[in-house]
mmCIF file of C-alpha atoms in Angstrom:
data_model
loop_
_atom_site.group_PDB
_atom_site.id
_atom_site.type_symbol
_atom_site.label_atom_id
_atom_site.label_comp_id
_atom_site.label_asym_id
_atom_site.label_seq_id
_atom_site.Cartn_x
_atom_site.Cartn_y
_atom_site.Cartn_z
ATOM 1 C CA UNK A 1 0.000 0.000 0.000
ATOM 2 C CA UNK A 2 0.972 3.612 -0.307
ATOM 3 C CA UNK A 3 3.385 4.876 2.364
ATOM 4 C CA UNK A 4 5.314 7.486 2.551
ATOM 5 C CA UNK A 5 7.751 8.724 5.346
ATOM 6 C CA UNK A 6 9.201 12.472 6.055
ATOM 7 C CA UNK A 7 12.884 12.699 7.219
ATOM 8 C CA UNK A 8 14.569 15.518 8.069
ATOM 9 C CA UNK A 9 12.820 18.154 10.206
ATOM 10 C CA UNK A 10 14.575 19.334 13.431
ATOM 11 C CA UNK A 11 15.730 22.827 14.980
ATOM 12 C CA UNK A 12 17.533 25.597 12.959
ATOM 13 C CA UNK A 13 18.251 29.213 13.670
ATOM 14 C CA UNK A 14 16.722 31.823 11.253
ATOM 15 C CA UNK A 15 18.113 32.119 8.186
ATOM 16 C CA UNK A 16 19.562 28.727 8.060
ATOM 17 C CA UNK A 17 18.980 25.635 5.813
ATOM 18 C CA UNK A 18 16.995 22.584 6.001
ATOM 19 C CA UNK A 19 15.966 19.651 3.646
ATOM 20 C CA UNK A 20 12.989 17.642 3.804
ATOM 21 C CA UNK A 21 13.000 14.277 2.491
ATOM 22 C CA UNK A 22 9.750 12.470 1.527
ATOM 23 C CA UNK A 23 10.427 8.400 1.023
ATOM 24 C CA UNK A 24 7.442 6.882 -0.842
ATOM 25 C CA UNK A 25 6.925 2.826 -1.452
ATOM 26 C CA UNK A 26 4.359 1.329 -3.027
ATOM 27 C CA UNK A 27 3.909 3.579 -5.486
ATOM 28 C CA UNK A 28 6.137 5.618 -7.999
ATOM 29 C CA UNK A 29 6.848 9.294 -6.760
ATOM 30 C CA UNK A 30 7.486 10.230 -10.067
ATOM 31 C CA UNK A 31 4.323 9.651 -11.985
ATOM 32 C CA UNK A 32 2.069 11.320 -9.425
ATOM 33 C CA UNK A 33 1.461 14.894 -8.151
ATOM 34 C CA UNK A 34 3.158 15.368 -4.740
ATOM 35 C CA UNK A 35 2.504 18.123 -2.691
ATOM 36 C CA UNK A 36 4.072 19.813 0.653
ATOM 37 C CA UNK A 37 1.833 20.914 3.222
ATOM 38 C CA UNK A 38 2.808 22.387 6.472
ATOM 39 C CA UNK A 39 0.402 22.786 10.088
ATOM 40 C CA UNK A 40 2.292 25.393 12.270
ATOM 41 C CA UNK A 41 1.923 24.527 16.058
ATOM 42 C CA UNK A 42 -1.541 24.608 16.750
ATOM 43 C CA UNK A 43 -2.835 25.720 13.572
ATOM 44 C CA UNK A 44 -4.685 24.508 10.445
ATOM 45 C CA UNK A 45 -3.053 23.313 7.176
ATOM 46 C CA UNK A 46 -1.155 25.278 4.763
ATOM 47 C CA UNK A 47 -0.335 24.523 1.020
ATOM 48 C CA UNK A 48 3.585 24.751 0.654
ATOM 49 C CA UNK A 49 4.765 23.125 -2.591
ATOM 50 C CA UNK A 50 3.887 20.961 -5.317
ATOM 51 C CA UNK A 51 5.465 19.012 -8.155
ATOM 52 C CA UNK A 52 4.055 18.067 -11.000
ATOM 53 C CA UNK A 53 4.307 14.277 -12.922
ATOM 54 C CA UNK A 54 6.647 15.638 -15.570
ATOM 55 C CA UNK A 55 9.016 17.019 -12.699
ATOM 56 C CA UNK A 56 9.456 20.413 -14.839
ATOM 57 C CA UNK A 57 6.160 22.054 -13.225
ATOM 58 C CA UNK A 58 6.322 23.178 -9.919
ATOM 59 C CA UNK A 59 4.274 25.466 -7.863
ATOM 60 C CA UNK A 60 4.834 27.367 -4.524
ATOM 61 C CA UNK A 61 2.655 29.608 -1.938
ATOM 62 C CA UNK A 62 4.047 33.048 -1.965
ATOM 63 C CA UNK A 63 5.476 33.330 1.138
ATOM 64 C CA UNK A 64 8.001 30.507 0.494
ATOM 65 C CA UNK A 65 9.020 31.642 -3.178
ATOM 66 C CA UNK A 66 12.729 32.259 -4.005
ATOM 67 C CA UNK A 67 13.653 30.333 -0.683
ATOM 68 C CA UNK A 68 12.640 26.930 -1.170
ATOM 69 C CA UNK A 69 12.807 24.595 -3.772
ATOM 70 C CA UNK A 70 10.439 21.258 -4.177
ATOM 71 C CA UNK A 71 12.504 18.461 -6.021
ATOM 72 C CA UNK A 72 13.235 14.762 -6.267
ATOM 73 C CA UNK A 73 14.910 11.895 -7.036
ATOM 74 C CA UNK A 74 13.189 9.584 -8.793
ATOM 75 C CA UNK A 75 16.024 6.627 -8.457
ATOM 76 C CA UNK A 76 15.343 6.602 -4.794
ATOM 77 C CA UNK A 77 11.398 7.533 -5.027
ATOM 78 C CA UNK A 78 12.535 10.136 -3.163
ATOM 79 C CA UNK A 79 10.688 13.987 -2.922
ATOM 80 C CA UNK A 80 12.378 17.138 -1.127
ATOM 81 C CA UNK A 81 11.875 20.261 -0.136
ATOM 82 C CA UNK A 82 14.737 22.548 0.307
ATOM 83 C CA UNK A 83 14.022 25.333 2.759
ATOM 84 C CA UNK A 84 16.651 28.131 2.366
ATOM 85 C CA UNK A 85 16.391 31.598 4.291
ATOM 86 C CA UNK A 86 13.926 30.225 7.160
ATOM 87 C CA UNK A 87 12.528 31.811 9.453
ATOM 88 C CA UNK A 88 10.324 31.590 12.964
ATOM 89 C CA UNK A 89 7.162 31.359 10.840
ATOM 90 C CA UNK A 90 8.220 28.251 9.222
ATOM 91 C CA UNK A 91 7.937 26.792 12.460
ATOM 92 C CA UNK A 92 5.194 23.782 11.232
ATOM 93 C CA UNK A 93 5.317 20.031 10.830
ATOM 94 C CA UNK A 94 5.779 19.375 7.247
ATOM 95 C CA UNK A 95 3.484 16.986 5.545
ATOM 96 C CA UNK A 96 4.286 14.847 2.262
ATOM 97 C CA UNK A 97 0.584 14.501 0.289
ATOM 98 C CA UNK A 98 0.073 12.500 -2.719
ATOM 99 C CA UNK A 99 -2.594 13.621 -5.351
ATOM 100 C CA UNK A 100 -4.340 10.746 -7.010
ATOM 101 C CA UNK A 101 -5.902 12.475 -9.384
ATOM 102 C CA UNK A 102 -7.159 14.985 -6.556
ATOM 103 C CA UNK A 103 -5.369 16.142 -3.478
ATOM 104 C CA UNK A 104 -4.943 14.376 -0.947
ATOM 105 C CA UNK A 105 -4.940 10.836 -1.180
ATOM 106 C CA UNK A 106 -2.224 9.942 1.096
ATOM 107 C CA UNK A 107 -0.354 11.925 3.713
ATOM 108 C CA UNK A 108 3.083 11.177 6.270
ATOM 109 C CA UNK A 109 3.282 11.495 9.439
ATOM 110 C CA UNK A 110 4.980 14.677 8.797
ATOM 111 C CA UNK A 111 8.183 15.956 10.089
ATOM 112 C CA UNK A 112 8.622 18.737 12.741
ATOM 113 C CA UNK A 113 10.429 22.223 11.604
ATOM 114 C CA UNK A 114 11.189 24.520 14.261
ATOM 115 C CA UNK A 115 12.847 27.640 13.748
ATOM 116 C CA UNK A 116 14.541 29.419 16.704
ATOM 117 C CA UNK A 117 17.470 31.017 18.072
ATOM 118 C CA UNK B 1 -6.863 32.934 -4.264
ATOM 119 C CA UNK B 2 -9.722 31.136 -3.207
ATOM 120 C CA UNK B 3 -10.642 32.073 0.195
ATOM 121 C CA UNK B 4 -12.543 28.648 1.902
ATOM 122 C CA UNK B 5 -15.029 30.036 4.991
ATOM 123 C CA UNK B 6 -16.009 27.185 7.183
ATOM 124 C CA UNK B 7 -18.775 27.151 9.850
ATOM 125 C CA UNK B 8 -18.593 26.579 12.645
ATOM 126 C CA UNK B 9 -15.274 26.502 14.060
ATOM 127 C CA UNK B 10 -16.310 24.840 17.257
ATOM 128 C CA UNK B 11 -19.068 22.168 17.124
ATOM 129 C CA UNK B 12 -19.931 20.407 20.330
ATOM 130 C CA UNK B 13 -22.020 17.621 19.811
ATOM 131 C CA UNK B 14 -23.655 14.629 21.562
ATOM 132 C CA UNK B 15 -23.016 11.318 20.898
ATOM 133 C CA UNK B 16 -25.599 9.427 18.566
ATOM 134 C CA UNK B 17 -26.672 12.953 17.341
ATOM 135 C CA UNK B 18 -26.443 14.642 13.638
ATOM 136 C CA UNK B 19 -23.220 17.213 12.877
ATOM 137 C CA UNK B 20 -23.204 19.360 10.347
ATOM 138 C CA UNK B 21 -20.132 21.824 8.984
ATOM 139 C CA UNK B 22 -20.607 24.062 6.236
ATOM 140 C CA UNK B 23 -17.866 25.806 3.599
ATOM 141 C CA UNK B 24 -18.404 28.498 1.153
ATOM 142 C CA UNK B 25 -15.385 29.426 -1.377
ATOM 143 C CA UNK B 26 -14.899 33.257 -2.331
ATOM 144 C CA UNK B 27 -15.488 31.807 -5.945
ATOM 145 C CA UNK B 28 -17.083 29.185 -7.850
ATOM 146 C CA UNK B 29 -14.984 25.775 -7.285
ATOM 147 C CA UNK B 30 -16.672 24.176 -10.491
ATOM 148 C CA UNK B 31 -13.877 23.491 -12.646
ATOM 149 C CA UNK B 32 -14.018 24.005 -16.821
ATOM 150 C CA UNK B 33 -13.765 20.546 -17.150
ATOM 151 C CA UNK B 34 -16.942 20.175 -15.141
ATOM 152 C CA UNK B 35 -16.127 18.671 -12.191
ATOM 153 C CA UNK B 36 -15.879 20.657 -8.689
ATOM 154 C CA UNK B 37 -12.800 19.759 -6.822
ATOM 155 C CA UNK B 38 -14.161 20.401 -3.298
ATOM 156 C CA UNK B 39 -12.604 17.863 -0.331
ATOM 157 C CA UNK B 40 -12.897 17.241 3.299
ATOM 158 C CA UNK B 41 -10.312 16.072 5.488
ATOM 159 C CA UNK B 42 -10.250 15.098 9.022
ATOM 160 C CA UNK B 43 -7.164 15.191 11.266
ATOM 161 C CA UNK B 44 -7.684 13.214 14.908
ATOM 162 C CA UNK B 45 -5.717 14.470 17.821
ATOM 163 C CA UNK B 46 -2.096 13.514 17.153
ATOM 164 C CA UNK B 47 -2.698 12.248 13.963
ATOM 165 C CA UNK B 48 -1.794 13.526 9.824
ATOM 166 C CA UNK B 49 -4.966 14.898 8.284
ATOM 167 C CA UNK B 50 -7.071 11.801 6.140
ATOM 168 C CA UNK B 51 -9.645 12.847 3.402
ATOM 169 C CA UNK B 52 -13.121 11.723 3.609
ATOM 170 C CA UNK B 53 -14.452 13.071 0.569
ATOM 171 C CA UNK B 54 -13.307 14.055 -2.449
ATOM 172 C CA UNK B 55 -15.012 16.167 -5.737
ATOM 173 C CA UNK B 56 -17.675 16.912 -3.556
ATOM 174 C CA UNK B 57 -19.724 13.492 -2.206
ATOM 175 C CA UNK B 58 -17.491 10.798 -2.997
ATOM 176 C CA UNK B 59 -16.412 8.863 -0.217
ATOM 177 C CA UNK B 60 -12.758 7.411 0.062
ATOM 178 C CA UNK B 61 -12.192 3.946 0.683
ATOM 179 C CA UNK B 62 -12.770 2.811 4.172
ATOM 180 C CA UNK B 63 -14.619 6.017 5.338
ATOM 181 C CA UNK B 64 -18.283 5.137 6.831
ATOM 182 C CA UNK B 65 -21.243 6.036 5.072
ATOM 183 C CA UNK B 66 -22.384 8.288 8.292
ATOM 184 C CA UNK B 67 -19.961 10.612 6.391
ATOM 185 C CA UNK B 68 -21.667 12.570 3.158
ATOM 186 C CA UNK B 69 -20.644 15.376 1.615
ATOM 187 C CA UNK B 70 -22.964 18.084 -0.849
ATOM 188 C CA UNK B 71 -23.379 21.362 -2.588
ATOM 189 C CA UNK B 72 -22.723 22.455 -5.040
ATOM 190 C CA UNK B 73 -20.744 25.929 -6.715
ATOM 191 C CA UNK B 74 -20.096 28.291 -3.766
ATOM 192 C CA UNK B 75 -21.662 26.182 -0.843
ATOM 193 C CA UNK B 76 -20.833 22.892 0.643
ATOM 194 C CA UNK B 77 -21.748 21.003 3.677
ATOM 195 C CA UNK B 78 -19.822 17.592 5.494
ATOM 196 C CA UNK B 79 -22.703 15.547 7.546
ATOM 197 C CA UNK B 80 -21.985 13.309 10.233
ATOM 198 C CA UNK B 81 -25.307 11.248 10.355
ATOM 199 C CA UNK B 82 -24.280 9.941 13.876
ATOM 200 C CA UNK B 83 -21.821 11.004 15.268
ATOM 201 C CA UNK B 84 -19.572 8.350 17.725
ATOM 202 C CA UNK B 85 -16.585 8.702 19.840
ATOM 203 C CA UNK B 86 -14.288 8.236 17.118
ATOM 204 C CA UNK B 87 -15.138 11.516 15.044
ATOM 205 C CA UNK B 88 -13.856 13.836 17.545
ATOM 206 C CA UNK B 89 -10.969 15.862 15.767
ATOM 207 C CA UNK B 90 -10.475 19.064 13.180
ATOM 208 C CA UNK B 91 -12.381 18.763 9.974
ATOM 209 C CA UNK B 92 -10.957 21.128 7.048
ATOM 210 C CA UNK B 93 -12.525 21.779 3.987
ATOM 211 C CA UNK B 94 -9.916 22.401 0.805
ATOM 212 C CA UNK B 95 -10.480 23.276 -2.791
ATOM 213 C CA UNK B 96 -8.425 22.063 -5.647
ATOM 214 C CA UNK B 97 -10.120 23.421 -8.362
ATOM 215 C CA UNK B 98 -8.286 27.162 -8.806
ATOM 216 C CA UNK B 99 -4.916 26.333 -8.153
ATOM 217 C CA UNK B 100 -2.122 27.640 -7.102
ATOM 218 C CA UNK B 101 -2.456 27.613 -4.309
ATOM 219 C CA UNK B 102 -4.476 24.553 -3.070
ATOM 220 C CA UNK B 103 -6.297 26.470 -0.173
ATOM 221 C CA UNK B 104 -7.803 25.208 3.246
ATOM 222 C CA UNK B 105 -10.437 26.206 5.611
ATOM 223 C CA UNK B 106 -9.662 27.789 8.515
ATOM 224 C CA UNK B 107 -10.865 24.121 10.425
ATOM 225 C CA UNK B 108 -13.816 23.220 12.378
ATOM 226 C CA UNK B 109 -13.402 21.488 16.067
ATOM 227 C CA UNK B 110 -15.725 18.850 16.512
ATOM 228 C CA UNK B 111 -16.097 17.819 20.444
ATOM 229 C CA UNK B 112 -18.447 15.610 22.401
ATOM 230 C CA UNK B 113 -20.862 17.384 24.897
#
């Protein structure tokens, strides 16, 4: 069945870097929609990042633009998000969502991000 | 972008009893294709978010058929027919149908009395 597992989070002062990984297994990454979705402490859910199928389109909520960067490796079924520049209001667990044809199919566990001096 | 508006945001209710939990979107959510890309999600305490629904009133596999989802355009409602212990949690509506961004409701706590 269709897992996937977030890697990665942890804390990191403002205006340092973190990746995100997003393992996925039964399934192939790379011919689906994934998506990044984030729920700061407390809050409701927030669209981050997507990537389309073709891995050439990819799509980002404006507050994120020019610092991160959704990617992946399709050898290791593998998705990132590279999160450049961050700061306190990236604080969030990060979610990995696959679209099956509409959002939301399957989501991880997420990974916690906290940023903080 | 698509503002979603959901009602209420708290919503005690007693066990055995009817729930209801409506979202309007700032703009249609019928796509040009036809369909309307309109979803429901519910996230139990400590737990990642799980959709329910999908375009609408389709139910995803494993979901109980307590769980139904309407409406149509600009309105939209999520009924819990009976509500048990289990459905306690944050229910979010989400539209997928004007995109980017993918955009969520603001949630909608659903407690027992």
């Amino acid at each position: 069945q269709v897992q996937l597992v977030e890697s990665g989070g942890g804390v990191v002062q403002p205006g340092r870097s973190l990746r995100l990984s997003c393992t996925a297994s039964g399934f192939t990454s790379s011919s689906s929609v994934m998506h990044w979705v984030r729920q700061a402490p407390g809050k409701g859910l927030e669209w981050v990042a997507c990537m389309w199928s073709d891995g050439r389109n990819t799509y980002y909520t404006d507050s994120v633009k020019g610092r991160f960067t959704i990617s992946r490796d399709s050898s290791k079924n593998t998705l990132y998000l590279q999160m450049n520049s961050l700061r306190p209001e990236d604080t969030a667990v990060y979610y990995c969502v696959k679209d099956d044809g509409t959002f939301g199919g399957s989501w991880g566990r997420g990974t916690l991000v906290t940023v903080s001096s | 972008d698509v503002v979603m508006t959901q009602s209420p945001l708290s919503l005690p209710v007693t066990l055995g009893q009817p729930a209801s939990i409506s979202c309007r979107s700032s703009q249609s959510l019928v796509h040009s294709n036809g369909n309307t890309y309109l979803s429901w999600f519910q996230q139990r305490p400590g737990q990642s978010p799980r959709r329910l629904i999908y375009k609408v009133s389709n139910r995803d596999s494993g979901v109980p058929d307590r769980f139904s989802g309407s409406g149509s355009g600009t309105d939209f409602t999520l009924k819990i027919s009976r509500v048990e212990a289990e459905d306690v949690g944050v229910y979010y509506c989400m539209q997928g149908t004007q995109w980017p961004p993918w955009t969520f409701g603001q949630g909608t706590k659903v407690e027992i009395k």
